[in-house]
mmCIF file of C-alpha atoms and ligand atoms in Angstrom:
data_model
loop_
_atom_site.group_PDB
_atom_site.id
_atom_site.type_symbol
_atom_site.label_atom_id
_atom_site.label_comp_id
_atom_site.label_asym_id
_atom_site.label_seq_id
_atom_site.Cartn_x
_atom_site.Cartn_y
_atom_site.Cartn_z
ATOM 1 C CA MET A 588 0.000 0.000 0.000
ATOM 2 C CA ARG A 589 1.667 3.249 -1.125
ATOM 3 C CA LEU A 590 0.665 5.708 1.568
ATOM 4 C CA ALA A 591 0.905 9.515 1.612
ATOM 5 C CA ILE A 592 0.528 11.227 4.983
ATOM 6 C CA ILE A 593 -0.381 14.919 5.111
ATOM 7 C CA GLY A 594 0.355 17.094 8.141
ATOM 8 C CA GLU A 595 2.776 19.180 10.113
ATOM 9 C CA CYS A 596 5.845 18.263 12.120
ATOM 10 C CA MET A 597 7.204 20.863 14.537
ATOM 11 C CA VAL A 598 10.340 21.540 16.475
ATOM 12 C CA GLU A 599 9.874 20.292 20.051
ATOM 13 C CA LEU A 600 11.585 21.749 23.101
ATOM 14 C CA SER A 601 11.029 19.602 26.178
ATOM 15 C CA ASN A 602 12.172 18.543 29.625
ATOM 16 C CA SER A 603 13.145 21.920 30.944
ATOM 17 C CA GLU A 604 15.599 21.711 33.799
ATOM 18 C CA ASN A 605 17.465 24.802 34.911
ATOM 19 C CA ASP A 606 16.212 26.369 31.671
ATOM 20 C CA LEU A 607 17.908 23.729 29.547
ATOM 21 C CA TYR A 608 15.667 22.234 26.850
ATOM 22 C CA HIS A 609 15.952 19.085 24.838
ATOM 23 C CA LEU A 610 15.528 19.584 21.082
ATOM 24 C CA GLY A 611 13.309 17.124 19.255
ATOM 25 C CA PHE A 612 10.710 16.998 16.500
ATOM 26 C CA GLY A 613 7.088 15.960 16.724
ATOM 27 C CA GLY A 614 3.614 15.963 15.258
ATOM 28 C CA ASP A 615 0.767 13.456 15.218
ATOM 29 C CA THR A 616 0.930 12.563 11.510
ATOM 30 C CA LEU A 617 4.724 12.380 11.481
ATOM 31 C CA ASN A 618 4.584 10.006 14.461
ATOM 32 C CA THR A 619 2.211 7.787 12.487
ATOM 33 C CA ALA A 620 4.561 7.910 9.472
ATOM 34 C CA VAL A 621 7.541 6.873 11.622
ATOM 35 C CA TYR A 622 5.731 3.944 13.255
ATOM 36 C CA TYR A 623 4.270 2.856 9.910
ATOM 37 C CA SER A 624 7.801 2.782 8.525
ATOM 38 C CA ARG A 625 9.247 1.006 11.566
ATOM 39 C CA CYS A 626 6.566 -1.666 11.205
ATOM 40 C CA GLY A 627 7.568 -2.261 7.582
ATOM 41 C CA GLY A 628 5.339 0.208 5.689
ATOM 42 C CA ASP A 629 6.331 2.535 2.877
ATOM 43 C CA ALA A 630 5.092 6.118 3.387
ATOM 44 C CA GLU A 631 5.738 9.599 2.057
ATOM 45 C CA TYR A 632 5.268 12.582 4.356
ATOM 46 C CA VAL A 633 3.557 15.543 2.708
ATOM 47 C CA THR A 634 4.170 18.941 4.252
ATOM 48 C CA ALA A 635 6.066 22.216 3.876
ATOM 49 C CA LEU A 636 9.208 23.235 5.749
ATOM 50 C CA SER A 637 11.644 26.108 5.714
ATOM 51 C CA ASP A 638 15.235 25.952 4.458
ATOM 52 C CA ASP A 639 16.648 26.703 7.927
ATOM 53 C CA ILE A 640 18.929 24.457 9.941
ATOM 54 C CA LEU A 641 16.134 22.864 11.993
ATOM 55 C CA SER A 642 14.049 22.062 8.908
ATOM 56 C CA LYS A 643 17.095 20.406 7.372
ATOM 57 C CA LYS A 644 17.588 18.347 10.525
ATOM 58 C CA MET A 645 13.948 17.294 10.425
ATOM 59 C CA LEU A 646 14.287 16.106 6.838
ATOM 60 C CA GLN A 647 17.396 14.123 7.690
ATOM 61 C CA GLN A 648 15.692 12.512 10.652
ATOM 62 C CA TRP A 649 12.624 11.502 8.601
ATOM 63 C CA GLN A 650 14.832 10.038 5.898
ATOM 64 C CA ALA A 651 16.813 8.121 8.518
ATOM 65 C CA GLU A 652 13.480 6.649 9.640
ATOM 66 C CA GLY A 653 12.698 5.540 6.095
ATOM 67 C CA VAL A 654 9.918 8.107 5.691
ATOM 68 C CA GLY A 655 9.842 9.506 2.143
ATOM 69 C CA THR A 656 10.316 13.249 1.666
ATOM 70 C CA GLN A 657 9.854 13.702 -2.079
ATOM 71 C CA HIS A 658 6.671 15.752 -1.601
ATOM 72 C CA VAL A 659 8.054 18.027 1.113
ATOM 73 C CA LYS A 660 7.971 21.594 -0.200
ATOM 74 C CA ILE A 661 10.445 24.210 0.960
ATOM 75 C CA MET A 662 9.490 27.807 1.736
ATOM 76 C CA PRO A 663 12.727 29.799 2.168
ATOM 77 C CA ASN A 664 12.849 32.631 4.707
ATOM 78 C CA THR A 665 10.205 31.141 6.989
ATOM 79 C CA VAL A 666 10.555 29.283 10.286
ATOM 80 C CA PRO A 667 9.047 25.882 11.104
ATOM 81 C CA GLY A 668 6.375 25.510 13.797
ATOM 82 C CA LEU A 669 7.655 25.044 17.337
ATOM 83 C CA TYR A 670 6.207 23.861 20.645
ATOM 84 C CA LEU A 671 7.547 23.752 24.139
ATOM 85 C CA ILE A 672 6.592 21.172 26.741
ATOM 86 C CA GLU A 673 6.726 22.347 30.330
ATOM 87 C CA ASN A 674 6.208 20.075 33.316
ATOM 88 C CA ASP A 675 4.548 21.831 36.244
ATOM 89 C CA ASP A 676 5.284 21.005 39.886
ATOM 90 C CA GLY A 677 2.648 18.264 39.821
ATOM 91 C CA GLY A 678 4.258 16.583 36.801
ATOM 92 C CA GLU A 679 1.437 17.749 34.504
ATOM 93 C CA ARG A 680 2.600 18.583 30.950
ATOM 94 C CA HIS A 681 1.728 21.951 29.374
ATOM 95 C CA PHE A 682 2.183 22.716 25.692
ATOM 96 C CA HIS A 683 2.969 26.162 24.259
ATOM 97 C CA TYR A 684 2.902 26.644 20.485
ATOM 98 C CA TRP A 685 4.508 28.980 17.960
ATOM 99 C CA ARG A 686 2.938 27.750 14.743
ATOM 100 C CA THR A 687 0.605 30.465 13.473
ATOM 101 C CA HIS A 688 2.682 31.129 10.347
ATOM 102 C CA SER A 689 4.473 27.839 9.941
ATOM 103 C CA PRO A 690 5.172 26.713 6.346
ATOM 104 C CA ALA A 691 2.945 23.617 6.690
ATOM 105 C CA ARG A 692 -0.094 25.904 6.835
ATOM 106 C CA TYR A 693 0.698 27.284 3.392
ATOM 107 C CA LEU A 694 1.421 23.947 1.694
ATOM 108 C CA LEU A 695 -1.819 23.748 -0.274
ATOM 109 C CA ASP A 696 -2.097 27.482 -1.020
ATOM 110 C CA ASN A 697 1.480 27.844 -2.248
ATOM 111 C CA PHE A 698 1.866 24.418 -3.856
ATOM 112 C CA PRO A 699 -1.650 23.383 -4.963
ATOM 113 C CA ARG A 700 -0.227 20.933 -7.497
ATOM 114 C CA VAL A 701 0.986 18.750 -4.638
ATOM 115 C CA LEU A 702 -2.501 17.232 -4.689
ATOM 116 C CA ASP A 703 -2.001 16.054 -8.285
ATOM 117 C CA GLU A 704 1.209 14.393 -7.112
ATOM 118 C CA LEU A 705 -0.819 12.403 -4.565
ATOM 119 C CA ASN A 706 -2.962 10.764 -7.228
ATOM 120 C CA GLU A 707 -0.389 8.019 -7.656
ATOM 121 C CA TYR A 708 -0.884 6.711 -4.081
ATOM 122 C CA ASP A 709 -3.149 3.907 -2.897
ATOM 123 C CA ALA A 710 -4.018 5.684 0.334
ATOM 124 C CA ILE A 711 -3.894 9.121 1.956
ATOM 125 C CA PHE A 712 -3.819 9.578 5.722
ATOM 126 C CA LEU A 713 -4.626 12.831 7.504
ATOM 127 C CA SER A 714 -5.866 13.914 10.923
ATOM 128 C CA GLY A 715 -8.079 16.485 12.572
ATOM 129 C CA ILE A 716 -4.898 18.421 13.302
ATOM 130 C CA THR A 717 -4.068 18.397 9.579
ATOM 131 C CA LEU A 718 -7.514 19.877 8.848
ATOM 132 C CA SER A 719 -6.986 22.592 11.455
ATOM 133 C CA LEU A 720 -3.892 23.891 9.647
ATOM 134 C CA TYR A 721 -5.826 25.341 6.726
ATOM 135 C CA SER A 722 -8.352 28.103 6.075
ATOM 136 C CA SER A 723 -11.904 26.974 5.306
ATOM 137 C CA ASP A 724 -11.420 27.612 1.560
ATOM 138 C CA THR A 725 -8.221 25.572 1.515
ATOM 139 C CA ARG A 726 -9.878 22.834 3.543
ATOM 140 C CA LYS A 727 -12.633 22.723 0.956
ATOM 141 C CA MET A 728 -10.070 22.323 -1.816
ATOM 142 C CA LEU A 729 -8.469 19.451 0.111
ATOM 143 C CA CYS A 730 -11.812 17.762 0.840
ATOM 144 C CA ASP A 731 -12.887 18.077 -2.821
ATOM 145 C CA PHE A 732 -9.640 16.406 -3.810
ATOM 146 C CA LEU A 733 -10.063 13.629 -1.219
ATOM 147 C CA GLN A 734 -13.604 13.005 -2.458
ATOM 148 C CA TYR A 735 -12.275 12.686 -5.991
ATOM 149 C CA PHE A 736 -9.374 10.500 -4.807
ATOM 150 C CA ARG A 737 -11.780 8.144 -3.057
ATOM 151 C CA GLY A 738 -14.112 8.174 -6.073
ATOM 152 C CA ARG A 739 -11.362 6.779 -8.241
ATOM 153 C CA GLY A 740 -10.537 3.988 -5.819
ATOM 154 C CA GLY A 741 -8.079 5.616 -3.369
ATOM 155 C CA LEU A 742 -8.358 4.904 0.340
ATOM 156 C CA VAL A 743 -8.922 7.971 2.553
ATOM 157 C CA ILE A 744 -7.826 7.364 6.151
ATOM 158 C CA PHE A 745 -8.684 9.813 8.941
ATOM 159 C CA ASP A 746 -7.751 10.113 12.610
ATOM 160 C CA ASN A 747 -10.015 12.559 14.425
ATOM 161 C CA ASN A 748 -7.295 14.132 16.634
ATOM 162 C CA TYR A 749 -9.211 17.165 17.930
ATOM 163 C CA ARG A 750 -7.281 20.032 19.533
ATOM 164 C CA PRO A 751 -9.769 22.781 20.483
ATOM 165 C CA ARG A 752 -7.127 25.500 20.576
ATOM 166 C CA ASN A 753 -6.343 24.936 16.875
ATOM 167 C CA TRP A 754 -9.860 26.027 15.907
ATOM 168 C CA SER A 755 -11.477 29.450 16.058
ATOM 169 C CA SER A 756 -14.717 27.896 17.354
ATOM 170 C CA VAL A 757 -16.308 24.531 18.102
ATOM 171 C CA SER A 758 -18.725 25.071 15.226
ATOM 172 C CA GLU A 759 -15.857 25.572 12.764
ATOM 173 C CA ALA A 760 -14.245 22.325 13.950
ATOM 174 C CA SER A 761 -17.549 20.525 13.957
ATOM 175 C CA ALA A 762 -18.295 21.545 10.352
ATOM 176 C CA ALA A 763 -14.855 20.393 9.197
ATOM 177 C CA PHE A 764 -15.111 17.046 11.000
ATOM 178 C CA ASN A 765 -18.617 16.468 9.644
ATOM 179 C CA GLU A 766 -17.363 17.047 6.126
ATOM 180 C CA ILE A 767 -14.463 14.608 6.413
ATOM 181 C CA MET A 768 -16.773 12.055 8.060
ATOM 182 C CA HIS A 769 -18.584 11.825 4.717
ATOM 183 C CA ILE A 770 -15.325 11.314 2.819
ATOM 184 C CA ALA A 771 -13.200 8.961 4.948
ATOM 185 C CA ASP A 772 -13.163 5.228 4.110
ATOM 186 C CA LEU A 773 -11.204 4.173 7.145
ATOM 187 C CA ALA A 774 -11.650 6.080 10.415
ATOM 188 C CA LEU A 775 -9.116 5.521 13.201
ATOM 189 C CA LEU A 776 -10.823 7.415 16.001
ATOM 190 C CA SER A 777 -10.041 8.431 19.536
ATOM 191 C CA MET A 778 -13.162 8.061 21.699
ATOM 192 C CA GLU A 779 -11.881 10.843 23.958
ATOM 193 C CA ASP A 780 -11.844 13.258 21.023
ATOM 194 C CA GLU A 781 -15.296 12.176 19.820
ATOM 195 C CA ILE A 782 -16.569 12.982 23.311
ATOM 196 C CA ALA A 783 -14.769 16.334 23.348
ATOM 197 C CA LEU A 784 -16.108 17.458 19.982
ATOM 198 C CA HIS A 785 -19.538 15.838 19.660
ATOM 199 C CA GLY A 786 -20.426 15.023 23.259
ATOM 200 C CA GLU A 787 -20.556 11.393 22.063
ATOM 201 C CA HIS A 788 -20.999 8.996 24.952
ATOM 202 C CA SER A 789 -21.368 5.595 23.375
ATOM 203 C CA MET A 790 -18.843 3.700 21.271
ATOM 204 C CA PRO A 791 -21.566 1.788 19.354
ATOM 205 C CA ASN A 792 -23.313 5.105 18.520
ATOM 206 C CA CYS A 793 -20.048 6.538 17.334
ATOM 207 C CA LEU A 794 -19.356 3.499 15.153
ATOM 208 C CA ALA A 795 -22.862 3.640 13.673
ATOM 209 C CA ARG A 796 -22.582 7.371 12.949
ATOM 210 C CA TRP A 797 -19.331 6.983 10.983
ATOM 211 C CA LEU A 798 -20.525 3.914 9.063
ATOM 212 C CA LYS A 799 -23.777 5.660 8.172
ATOM 213 C CA SER A 800 -21.808 8.627 6.850
ATOM 214 C CA GLY A 801 -19.917 6.414 4.422
ATOM 215 C CA ALA A 802 -16.904 4.951 6.217
ATOM 216 C CA THR A 803 -16.332 1.301 5.364
ATOM 217 C CA GLU A 804 -14.080 0.511 8.320
ATOM 218 C CA VAL A 805 -14.081 2.192 11.728
ATOM 219 C CA VAL A 806 -11.761 1.646 14.685
ATOM 220 C CA ILE A 807 -12.494 3.456 17.952
ATOM 221 C CA LYS A 808 -9.560 3.605 20.367
ATOM 222 C CA ASN A 809 -10.420 4.095 24.013
ATOM 223 C CA GLY A 810 -7.163 3.954 25.944
ATOM 224 C CA ALA A 811 -6.816 0.995 28.281
ATOM 225 C CA GLU A 812 -10.533 0.256 27.774
ATOM 226 C CA GLY A 813 -9.854 -1.401 24.433
ATOM 227 C CA VAL A 814 -11.132 -0.914 20.916
ATOM 228 C CA LEU A 815 -14.455 -1.183 19.116
ATOM 229 C CA ALA A 816 -13.899 -2.019 15.459
ATOM 230 C CA GLY A 817 -16.388 -2.541 12.689
ATOM 231 C CA ASN A 818 -17.110 -2.554 9.010
ATOM 232 C CA THR A 819 -20.274 -2.650 6.957
ATOM 233 C CA THR A 820 -20.994 -6.265 7.925
ATOM 234 C CA ASP A 821 -19.541 -6.865 11.371
ATOM 235 C CA SER A 822 -18.426 -5.166 14.575
ATOM 236 C CA PHE A 823 -16.454 -6.449 17.546
ATOM 237 C CA LYS A 824 -14.710 -5.304 20.723
ATOM 238 C CA VAL A 825 -11.043 -6.007 21.326
ATOM 239 C CA ALA A 826 -9.845 -5.703 24.917
ATOM 240 C CA VAL A 827 -6.312 -4.413 25.465
ATOM 241 C CA PRO A 828 -4.354 -7.711 25.709
ATOM 242 C CA THR A 829 -1.974 -6.448 28.410
ATOM 243 C CA VAL A 830 -2.790 -3.244 30.254
ATOM 244 C CA VAL A 831 0.486 -1.550 31.162
ATOM 245 C CA LYS A 832 1.342 1.310 33.492
ATOM 246 C CA PRO A 833 2.268 4.069 31.025
ATOM 247 C CA VAL A 834 5.445 6.092 31.392
ATOM 248 C CA ASP A 835 4.280 8.629 28.789
ATOM 249 C CA THR A 836 1.110 8.271 26.719
ATOM 250 C CA THR A 837 2.318 10.647 23.991
ATOM 251 C CA ALA A 838 1.745 9.112 20.547
ATOM 252 C CA ALA A 839 -0.333 6.177 21.861
ATOM 253 C CA GLY A 840 -2.943 6.688 19.159
ATOM 254 C CA ASP A 841 -0.410 7.700 16.491
ATOM 255 C CA SER A 842 1.693 4.582 16.998
ATOM 256 C CA PHE A 843 -1.458 2.433 17.048
ATOM 257 C CA ASN A 844 -2.273 3.915 13.623
ATOM 258 C CA GLY A 845 1.211 3.262 12.241
ATOM 259 C CA ALA A 846 1.234 -0.409 13.217
ATOM 260 C CA PHE A 847 -2.436 -0.887 12.236
ATOM 261 C CA LEU A 848 -1.785 0.507 8.760
ATOM 262 C CA ALA A 849 1.427 -1.472 8.240
ATOM 263 C CA SER A 850 -0.544 -4.588 9.074
ATOM 264 C CA LYS A 851 -3.287 -3.534 6.662
ATOM 265 C CA ALA A 852 -0.668 -2.961 3.974
ATOM 266 C CA ARG A 853 0.317 -6.616 4.435
ATOM 267 C CA GLY A 854 -3.293 -7.580 3.718
ATOM 268 C CA GLN A 855 -4.151 -8.671 7.263
ATOM 269 C CA SER A 856 -7.692 -8.832 8.661
ATOM 270 C CA LEU A 857 -9.256 -5.977 10.630
ATOM 271 C CA ALA A 858 -8.858 -7.955 13.861
ATOM 272 C CA MET A 859 -5.165 -8.597 13.182
ATOM 273 C CA CYS A 860 -4.576 -4.931 12.329
ATOM 274 C CA VAL A 861 -6.164 -3.903 15.640
ATOM 275 C CA ARG A 862 -4.009 -6.388 17.488
ATOM 276 C CA ALA A 863 -0.860 -5.002 15.792
ATOM 277 C CA GLY A 864 -1.908 -1.453 16.739
ATOM 278 C CA GLN A 865 -2.498 -2.426 20.355
ATOM 279 C CA TYR A 866 0.845 -4.178 20.680
ATOM 280 C CA CYS A 867 2.816 -1.285 19.199
ATOM 281 C CA ALA A 868 0.981 1.387 21.264
ATOM 282 C CA ALA A 869 1.602 -0.559 24.483
ATOM 283 C CA GLN A 870 5.368 -0.610 23.764
ATOM 284 C CA VAL A 871 5.422 3.095 22.894
ATOM 285 C CA ILE A 872 3.680 4.267 26.073
ATOM 286 C CA MET A 873 6.180 2.385 28.201
ATOM 287 C CA HIS A 874 8.882 4.815 26.991
ATOM 288 C CA LYS A 875 9.316 8.538 27.288
ATOM 289 C CA GLY A 876 8.670 10.721 24.237
ATOM 290 C CA ALA A 877 6.611 10.367 21.070
ATOM 291 C CA ILE A 878 9.299 8.487 19.152
ATOM 292 C CA VAL A 879 10.788 5.660 21.184
ATOM 293 C CA PRO A 880 14.332 4.272 20.736
ATOM 294 C CA ARG A 881 14.783 2.217 17.604
ATOM 295 C CA ASP A 882 15.655 -0.969 19.441
ATOM 296 C CA VAL A 883 12.153 -1.194 20.966
ATOM 297 C CA ASN A 884 10.375 -4.099 19.311
ATOM 298 C CA LEU A 885 7.031 -2.895 17.924
ATOM 299 C CA ILE A 886 5.861 -6.070 16.204
ATOM 300 C CA GLU A 887 4.457 -8.897 18.317
ATOM 301 C CA GLY A 888 6.512 -12.065 18.043
ATOM 302 C CA ALA A 889 9.298 -10.360 16.083
ATOM 303 C CA ALA A 890 11.767 -9.991 18.953
HETATM 304 P P1 LIG B 1327 -5.490 8.367 21.449
HETATM 305 O O1 LIG B 1327 -4.085 8.789 21.797
HETATM 306 O O2 LIG B 1327 -5.776 8.392 19.985
HETATM 307 O O3 LIG B 1327 -6.560 8.998 22.295
HETATM 308 P P2 LIG B 1327 -5.779 6.015 23.118
HETATM 309 O O4 LIG B 1327 -5.553 6.766 24.357
HETATM 310 O O5 LIG B 1327 -7.094 5.360 22.945
HETATM 311 O O6 LIG B 1327 -5.504 6.816 21.784
HETATM 312 O O7 LIG B 1327 -4.638 4.917 23.036
HETATM 313 C C1 LIG B 1327 -4.323 4.256 21.841
HETATM 314 C C2 LIG B 1327 -4.051 2.812 22.133
HETATM 315 O O8 LIG B 1327 -2.988 2.697 23.073
HETATM 316 C C3 LIG B 1327 -5.208 2.088 22.762
HETATM 317 O O9 LIG B 1327 -6.151 1.684 21.790
HETATM 318 C C4 LIG B 1327 -4.507 0.926 23.432
HETATM 319 O O10 LIG B 1327 -4.307 -0.138 22.522
HETATM 320 C C5 LIG B 1327 -3.169 1.508 23.820
HETATM 321 N N1 LIG B 1327 -3.173 1.831 25.254
HETATM 322 C C6 LIG B 1327 -3.564 2.987 25.844
HETATM 323 N N2 LIG B 1327 -3.426 2.900 27.208
HETATM 324 C C7 LIG B 1327 -2.929 1.651 27.453
HETATM 325 C C8 LIG B 1327 -2.526 0.943 28.633
HETATM 326 N N3 LIG B 1327 -2.611 1.508 29.854
HETATM 327 N N4 LIG B 1327 -2.038 -0.314 28.498
HETATM 328 C C9 LIG B 1327 -1.909 -0.891 27.288
HETATM 329 N N5 LIG B 1327 -2.259 -0.277 26.139
HETATM 330 C C10 LIG B 1327 -2.774 0.967 26.210
#
């Protein structure tokens, strides 16, 4: 499955101690691309960066992970998005963002032909955070393209990652999510985010809503509570095989997606894809940071 993943990766400054910060890179869709690649998948990351030193480092790091960068567009004289993670006295993490004018937001406006380039892929993955990067007109252009892409047999994959602060209002977010709900084939959802945006309180209702809107496969992730998965003919719950005590839950859902999709690319059943996602996510949350060390085994039985 040739997969293109659209989104934004940012510079990450974390773990402040005596005002010293660790430099890293992060973003939900990039995390998914990395875990997809680590689990054997072949993905291209689609975004815009600057030509500065940090953007160059990001590109090198993605390439070292086996994530393709041929559709990454460069906007000279800009700066990439940045966020800072601060731990308060209680250990709670707080995020501060500098991303209002990051290049990724201008990808589709400045390089509209990138969408033509995506026609050659079997599948396109994007998230609610991806949608939040663009103006409503640009979002419409993207959704029109995705509709067309699906119409000609492409697979549109969506993760509902909802970050209220990325949207000017709940109604703006709600309209955008409702539109993509009618376009996505495969929905990899976080129950927590469905609750936050729609006030959804039942996993079966959520599954039914997405299937009715046109999705053909839906997976609802609900932390340690397990997964509800379904397609047009069947639905089933999958308990988390081994509940672990997380060290850091960052990228739980993103890594689930990466392993799930790599399993799907190998032609495995929905149940096996879920199982692969659960295994990978459980390994990831037992380590600090979104991207865990490379020697962590992410595929069950492969160690
Ligand atoms: P998201 O980050 O999208 O909200 P979840 O919090 O639902 O995603 O977590 C994604 C996956 O991570 C879950 O479906 C589950 O497989 C795994 N997971 C989360 N918490 C635990 C845990 N305590 N033990 C084992 N696996 C977990």
